[in-house]
Amino acid sequence: MRLIVTPLAEADIEEIGDFIAIDNPGRAVSFAVELRGQCRKIAASPHTYRLRPELRSDIRSCVYGNYIIFFTHDEEAVRVLRVLHGARNIADLFNQRDEE
């Protein structure tokens, strides 16, 4: 299945890398690579991941370490929407995007 990482999700991954790089630049690069690899794994079987109806009826999520990858999928593609730290207020972040 085709994988699409939205610009917002790409920005999230870059932000995560920047944060990790403050203490460990090498790990920042490898963790970003791992996150992208997890996105590819999601694309192989997206229907097996948890639905998140509290965010939107078509959103699913995958936990990777302390982060959550949010995505949608259809017959053609998996679209990674956001990659966020699990301690953040996820619902508020999704609502902010809906208002913009």
Tab-separated table of C-alpha atoms in Angstrom:
chain	number	residue	atom	x	y	z
A	1	MET	CA	0.000	0.000	0.000
A	2	ARG	CA	1.227	3.509	-0.813
A	3	LEU	CA	2.459	5.603	2.121
A	4	ILE	CA	1.871	9.351	2.270
A	5	VAL	CA	3.433	11.318	5.114
A	6	THR	CA	1.711	14.693	5.242
A	7	PRO	CA	3.775	17.860	5.560
A	8	LEU	CA	2.428	18.310	9.100
A	9	ALA	CA	3.585	14.805	10.091
A	10	GLU	CA	6.981	15.453	8.484
A	11	ALA	CA	7.229	18.646	10.550
A	12	ASP	CA	6.325	16.637	13.676
A	13	ILE	CA	9.137	14.141	12.967
A	14	GLU	CA	11.603	16.969	12.387
A	15	GLU	CA	10.512	18.639	15.643
A	16	ILE	CA	10.947	15.366	17.539
A	17	GLY	CA	14.413	15.000	16.040
A	18	ASP	CA	15.322	18.574	16.973
A	19	PHE	CA	14.213	17.974	20.557
A	20	ILE	CA	16.209	14.747	20.892
A	21	ALA	CA	19.237	16.382	19.226
A	22	ILE	CA	19.580	18.801	22.126
A	23	ASP	CA	20.966	15.932	24.224
A	24	ASN	CA	21.923	13.314	21.641
A	25	PRO	CA	22.319	14.310	17.968
A	26	GLY	CA	23.108	10.777	16.808
A	27	ARG	CA	20.017	9.340	18.436
A	28	ALA	CA	17.902	12.109	16.913
A	29	VAL	CA	18.768	10.916	13.415
A	30	SER	CA	18.291	7.226	14.191
A	31	PHE	CA	14.965	7.820	15.954
A	32	ALA	CA	13.605	9.786	12.989
A	33	VAL	CA	14.613	6.872	10.757
A	34	GLU	CA	12.842	4.470	13.135
A	35	LEU	CA	9.655	6.567	13.083
A	36	ARG	CA	9.633	6.540	9.274
A	37	GLY	CA	10.217	2.780	9.354
A	38	GLN	CA	7.250	2.342	11.673
A	39	CYS	CA	5.142	4.328	9.212
A	40	ARG	CA	6.112	1.822	6.506
A	41	LYS	CA	5.091	-1.043	8.828
A	42	ILE	CA	1.717	0.623	9.363
A	43	ALA	CA	1.219	0.802	5.591
A	44	ALA	CA	1.634	-2.976	5.379
A	45	SER	CA	-1.401	-3.652	7.612
A	46	PRO	CA	-3.172	-0.428	8.601
A	47	HIS	CA	-6.460	-2.068	9.578
A	48	THR	CA	-4.814	-3.802	12.556
A	49	TYR	CA	-4.220	-0.572	14.467
A	50	ARG	CA	-6.516	1.093	16.994
A	51	LEU	CA	-9.347	3.313	15.779
A	52	ARG	CA	-9.524	6.749	17.415
A	53	PRO	CA	-13.176	7.833	17.106
A	54	GLU	CA	-12.683	10.496	19.784
A	55	LEU	CA	-10.538	12.344	17.220
A	56	ARG	CA	-12.333	11.436	14.000
A	57	SER	CA	-14.127	8.324	12.789
A	58	ASP	CA	-11.439	7.377	10.248
A	59	ILE	CA	-8.291	7.986	12.317
A	60	ARG	CA	-6.185	5.126	13.656
A	61	SER	CA	-3.074	5.236	15.821
A	62	CYS	CA	0.102	3.319	16.492
A	63	VAL	CA	2.225	3.800	19.601
A	64	TYR	CA	5.980	3.875	19.054
A	65	GLY	CA	7.942	4.500	22.238
A	66	ASN	CA	6.545	7.655	23.825
A	67	TYR	CA	5.073	8.807	20.508
A	68	ILE	CA	1.822	8.128	18.701
A	69	ILE	CA	1.525	7.971	14.936
A	70	PHE	CA	-1.928	9.034	13.728
A	71	PHE	CA	-3.089	7.995	10.284
A	72	THR	CA	-5.985	7.272	7.956
A	73	HIS	CA	-6.167	4.733	5.165
A	74	ASP	CA	-8.255	3.706	2.206
A	75	GLU	CA	-7.822	1.168	-0.599
A	76	GLU	CA	-5.031	3.191	-2.183
A	77	ALA	CA	-2.914	4.705	0.571
A	78	VAL	CA	-2.050	5.218	4.206
A	79	ARG	CA	-1.824	8.901	5.138
A	80	VAL	CA	0.209	9.719	8.239
A	81	LEU	CA	-1.405	12.832	9.696
A	82	ARG	CA	0.570	13.536	12.874
A	83	VAL	CA	3.341	12.074	15.038
A	84	LEU	CA	2.914	13.369	18.588
A	85	HIS	CA	4.296	12.714	22.052
A	86	GLY	CA	1.771	10.743	24.065
A	87	ALA	CA	1.843	13.241	26.941
A	88	ARG	CA	0.525	16.063	24.763
A	89	ASN	CA	-3.141	17.033	24.664
A	90	ILE	CA	-3.920	15.108	21.478
A	91	ALA	CA	-7.581	16.103	21.183
A	92	ASP	CA	-6.735	19.802	21.418
A	93	LEU	CA	-4.047	19.482	18.751
A	94	PHE	CA	-6.473	17.824	16.349
A	95	ASN	CA	-9.177	20.410	17.103
A	96	GLN	CA	-6.730	23.256	16.418
A	97	ARG	CA	-5.973	21.810	12.990
A	98	ASP	CA	-9.692	21.559	12.212
A	99	GLU	CA	-10.150	25.267	12.987
A	100	GLU	CA	-7.323	26.444	10.693
